[in-house]
Short mmCIF file of C-alpha atoms and ligand atoms in Angstrom, two decimals:
data_model
loop_
_atom_site.label_atom_id
_atom_site.label_comp_id
_atom_site.label_asym_id
_atom_site.label_seq_id
_atom_site.Cartn_x
_atom_site.Cartn_y
_atom_site.Cartn_z
CA MET A 25 9.55 -88.24 36.13
CA GLU A 26 10.39 -87.66 32.47
CA LEU A 27 6.68 -87.53 31.54
CA LYS A 28 5.85 -84.99 34.22
CA LYS A 29 8.55 -82.67 32.91
CA TRP A 30 7.15 -82.83 29.39
CA ASN A 31 3.65 -82.07 30.58
CA LEU A 32 4.93 -78.84 32.04
CA HIS A 33 6.80 -77.77 28.95
CA VAL A 34 4.29 -78.45 26.20
CA PRO A 35 1.68 -75.81 27.15
CA TRP A 36 4.36 -73.09 27.34
CA PHE A 37 5.69 -74.01 23.96
CA LEU A 38 2.21 -73.88 22.45
CA LEU A 39 1.48 -70.58 24.14
CA LEU A 40 4.61 -69.03 22.61
CA LEU A 41 3.75 -70.42 19.20
CA SER A 42 0.18 -69.13 19.25
CA SER A 43 1.22 -65.67 20.43
CA THR A 44 3.82 -65.22 17.69
CA HIS A 45 1.25 -66.35 15.15
CA SER A 46 -1.38 -63.83 16.25
CA ASP A 47 1.22 -61.04 16.26
CA VAL A 48 1.85 -61.58 12.57
CA GLY A 49 -1.76 -61.29 11.49
CA LYS A 50 -3.65 -58.85 13.67
CA LYS A 51 -2.50 -57.12 16.81
CA THR A 52 -4.69 -57.62 19.86
CA SER A 53 -5.37 -54.34 21.63
CA PHE A 54 -4.32 -55.54 25.08
CA GLN A 55 -1.68 -58.09 25.89
CA ASN A 56 -0.18 -59.04 29.19
CA HIS A 57 3.54 -59.77 29.51
CA PHE A 58 2.95 -63.37 28.38
CA GLY A 59 1.66 -62.06 25.08
CA SER A 60 -1.86 -63.40 25.59
CA PRO A 61 -4.80 -61.02 25.19
CA LEU A 62 -6.24 -59.38 28.29
CA GLN A 63 -10.00 -59.10 28.67
CA ASN A 64 -11.76 -55.76 28.34
CA GLN A 65 -12.28 -54.64 31.95
CA PHE A 66 -15.09 -52.17 31.21
CA ASN A 67 -18.84 -52.59 31.20
CA THR A 68 -19.37 -49.09 29.76
CA LYS A 69 -19.34 -48.83 25.98
CA ASN A 70 -16.21 -47.18 24.64
CA ASN A 71 -16.65 -43.76 23.00
CA THR A 72 -20.02 -43.16 24.67
CA ARG A 73 -21.38 -39.63 24.15
CA VAL A 74 -22.97 -37.71 27.02
CA ILE A 75 -25.05 -34.60 26.44
CA ALA A 76 -25.41 -32.02 29.20
CA GLN A 77 -26.93 -28.58 29.25
CA LYS A 78 -24.87 -25.49 30.03
CA GLY A 79 -24.92 -24.79 33.76
CA GLY A 80 -26.25 -28.26 34.49
CA LEU A 81 -24.75 -31.45 35.82
CA ALA A 82 -22.87 -33.86 33.56
CA ILE A 83 -22.44 -37.47 34.60
CA LEU A 84 -19.82 -39.39 32.63
CA PRO A 85 -20.23 -43.13 33.14
CA CYS A 86 -17.43 -45.59 33.74
CA VAL A 87 -18.32 -49.04 34.96
CA VAL A 88 -15.55 -51.52 35.49
CA LYS A 89 -15.91 -55.25 36.00
CA ILE A 90 -16.37 -55.79 39.70
CA ASN A 91 -13.41 -58.14 40.01
CA SER A 92 -11.04 -55.34 38.91
CA PRO A 93 -8.93 -54.35 41.94
CA ALA A 94 -7.27 -51.51 40.02
CA THR A 95 -7.52 -47.78 40.69
CA VAL A 96 -9.66 -45.71 38.36
CA SER A 97 -8.57 -42.26 37.26
CA TRP A 98 -10.26 -39.68 35.07
CA ILE A 99 -8.15 -37.63 32.68
CA ARG A 100 -9.27 -34.67 30.58
CA ARG A 101 -7.89 -35.31 27.12
CA LYS A 102 -7.58 -31.77 25.80
CA ASP A 103 -4.81 -30.91 28.30
CA PHE A 104 -4.11 -34.37 29.81
CA GLN A 105 -5.06 -33.02 33.23
CA LEU A 106 -5.60 -35.66 35.90
CA LEU A 107 -9.01 -34.88 37.38
CA THR A 108 -9.60 -37.67 39.85
CA LEU A 109 -7.56 -40.52 41.25
CA GLY A 110 -9.51 -43.20 43.05
CA LEU A 111 -12.00 -41.36 45.21
CA SER A 112 -10.12 -38.08 45.45
CA THR A 113 -10.34 -35.04 43.24
CA HIS A 114 -6.93 -34.10 41.92
CA SER A 115 -7.94 -30.95 40.11
CA SER A 116 -8.14 -27.60 41.91
CA ASP A 117 -11.45 -27.20 40.10
CA LYS A 118 -13.88 -28.59 42.65
CA ARG A 119 -16.63 -29.02 40.06
CA PHE A 120 -15.11 -32.44 39.34
CA LEU A 121 -16.12 -35.28 41.63
CA VAL A 122 -16.05 -39.02 41.31
CA GLU A 123 -19.22 -40.87 42.20
CA HIS A 124 -18.37 -44.35 43.33
CA THR A 125 -20.73 -47.18 44.12
CA ARG A 126 -18.87 -49.92 45.91
CA HIS A 127 -19.44 -53.51 44.84
CA MET A 128 -20.97 -52.22 41.61
CA GLY A 129 -17.84 -51.02 39.86
CA HIS A 130 -19.32 -47.58 39.16
CA TRP A 131 -16.80 -44.74 38.84
CA SER A 132 -18.78 -41.93 37.22
CA LEU A 133 -17.28 -38.49 36.82
CA ARG A 134 -19.65 -35.71 37.88
CA ILE A 135 -19.07 -32.23 36.53
CA LYS A 136 -21.14 -29.54 38.20
CA ALA A 137 -22.19 -26.30 36.48
CA VAL A 138 -20.85 -27.41 33.10
CA ARG A 139 -19.43 -24.81 30.76
CA GLU A 140 -18.99 -24.69 27.04
CA GLU A 141 -15.23 -25.32 27.42
CA ASP A 142 -15.85 -28.60 29.28
CA ARG A 143 -16.83 -30.25 26.01
CA GLY A 144 -14.57 -32.90 24.56
CA PHE A 145 -13.14 -36.25 25.49
CA TYR A 146 -12.54 -37.66 28.95
CA GLU A 147 -10.57 -40.79 29.66
CA CYS A 148 -11.47 -43.31 32.33
CA GLN A 149 -8.23 -45.17 32.96
CA LEU A 150 -7.75 -48.39 34.86
CA SER A 151 -4.34 -48.84 36.49
CA ILE A 152 -3.62 -52.38 35.40
CA TYR A 153 -0.65 -53.46 33.34
CA PRO A 154 -0.85 -52.48 30.55
CA THR A 155 -3.33 -49.69 31.35
CA GLN A 156 -6.79 -49.87 29.84
CA SER A 157 -8.98 -46.88 29.03
CA ILE A 158 -12.31 -45.93 27.63
CA PHE A 159 -13.21 -42.52 26.29
CA ILE A 160 -16.38 -40.56 27.00
CA GLU A 161 -17.32 -37.58 24.87
CA LEU A 162 -19.10 -34.68 26.55
CA LYS A 163 -21.30 -32.49 24.42
CA ILE A 164 -22.70 -29.23 25.79
CA VAL A 165 -26.05 -27.88 24.66
CA GLU A 166 -27.88 -24.73 25.53
CA ALA A 167 -31.47 -25.17 26.68
CA ALA A 168 -33.98 -22.66 25.33
CA ALA A 169 -37.67 -21.99 25.75
CA GLU A 170 -39.75 -21.33 22.69
CA ILE A 171 -43.41 -20.38 22.26
CA SER A 172 -45.13 -22.24 19.46
CA SER A 173 -46.42 -20.13 16.55
CA ALA A 174 -44.60 -17.06 17.85
CA PRO A 175 -43.89 -14.24 17.15
CA GLU A 176 -47.36 -13.38 15.78
CA LEU A 177 -50.70 -14.93 16.67
CA HIS A 178 -54.15 -13.80 15.45
CA ILE A 179 -57.22 -14.97 17.30
CA ASP A 180 -60.90 -14.10 17.22
CA GLU A 181 -62.41 -12.05 19.99
CA ALA A 182 -63.79 -14.12 22.91
CA SER A 183 -62.11 -17.31 21.74
CA THR A 184 -59.65 -19.18 23.90
CA LEU A 185 -55.97 -18.68 23.42
CA ARG A 186 -53.64 -21.52 24.16
CA LEU A 187 -49.99 -20.68 24.32
CA GLU A 188 -47.56 -23.52 24.37
CA CYS A 189 -44.05 -23.15 25.71
CA LYS A 190 -41.59 -25.75 24.57
CA LEU A 191 -38.30 -26.42 26.28
CA LYS A 192 -35.69 -27.31 23.71
CA ARG A 193 -32.40 -29.16 24.11
CA ALA A 194 -32.87 -29.46 27.88
CA THR A 195 -31.18 -32.42 29.52
CA GLU A 196 -32.66 -31.71 32.96
CA ASN A 197 -36.11 -30.72 34.18
CA PRO A 198 -36.32 -26.98 34.84
CA SER A 199 -36.70 -25.97 38.50
CA PHE A 200 -39.32 -23.38 37.49
CA VAL A 201 -40.98 -21.87 34.47
CA PHE A 202 -41.94 -18.18 34.39
CA TRP A 203 -44.64 -16.74 32.14
C1 LIG B 9 -11.45 -47.39 23.32
O1 LIG B 9 -11.23 -46.75 22.10
C2 LIG B 9 -9.95 -46.16 21.97
C3 LIG B 9 -9.91 -45.49 20.61
O2 LIG B 9 -10.96 -44.57 20.46
C4 LIG B 9 -8.87 -47.21 22.11
O3 LIG B 9 -7.59 -46.60 22.09
C5 LIG B 9 -9.04 -47.95 23.43
O4 LIG B 9 -8.11 -48.99 23.52
C6 LIG B 9 -10.45 -48.50 23.53
N1 LIG B 9 -10.66 -49.13 24.83
C7 LIG B 9 -11.10 -50.39 24.98
C8 LIG B 9 -11.27 -50.85 26.40
O5 LIG B 9 -11.36 -51.12 24.06
#
């Protein structure tokens, strides 16, 4: 009986000792209420940068470990606006949608018809205690078409002219190209 009691107490004592020790040196980013570090629940790299073209579709990734039962919410950092909560869009701006793949842990934020002012940081927050978040930076670029060797081209009579049109900074394939 006495031995059994000791076996129960020793691990707790050691746990307390080790947690006070680690608090002195470096602070672990996530700790549960027992003071032991909590695992990173994300499979998406923190501070990932996404580039989207103006007017296009931006997909901000957030993959959580499949065993996470917590709710995922997306928050726009510039004004701390809650955009989505679970599967529902919280914002009145219907350009924001969450794209969820069950059993895969995917919780991407889709922003349709992106604008210049959509640039900045977005937070994918997991409702566990304490909360865990990753940040995704959205960069907006403007796609442009450019003709090589323009504006002036000199060619000999009866020779073939080859004009090349280059699409610059495009993040999506154009639906059409006009000449
Ligand atoms: C991601 O980075 C931010 C700082 O940029 C930090 O506050 C946050 O805890 C990090 N998230 C994870 C899961 O490491």
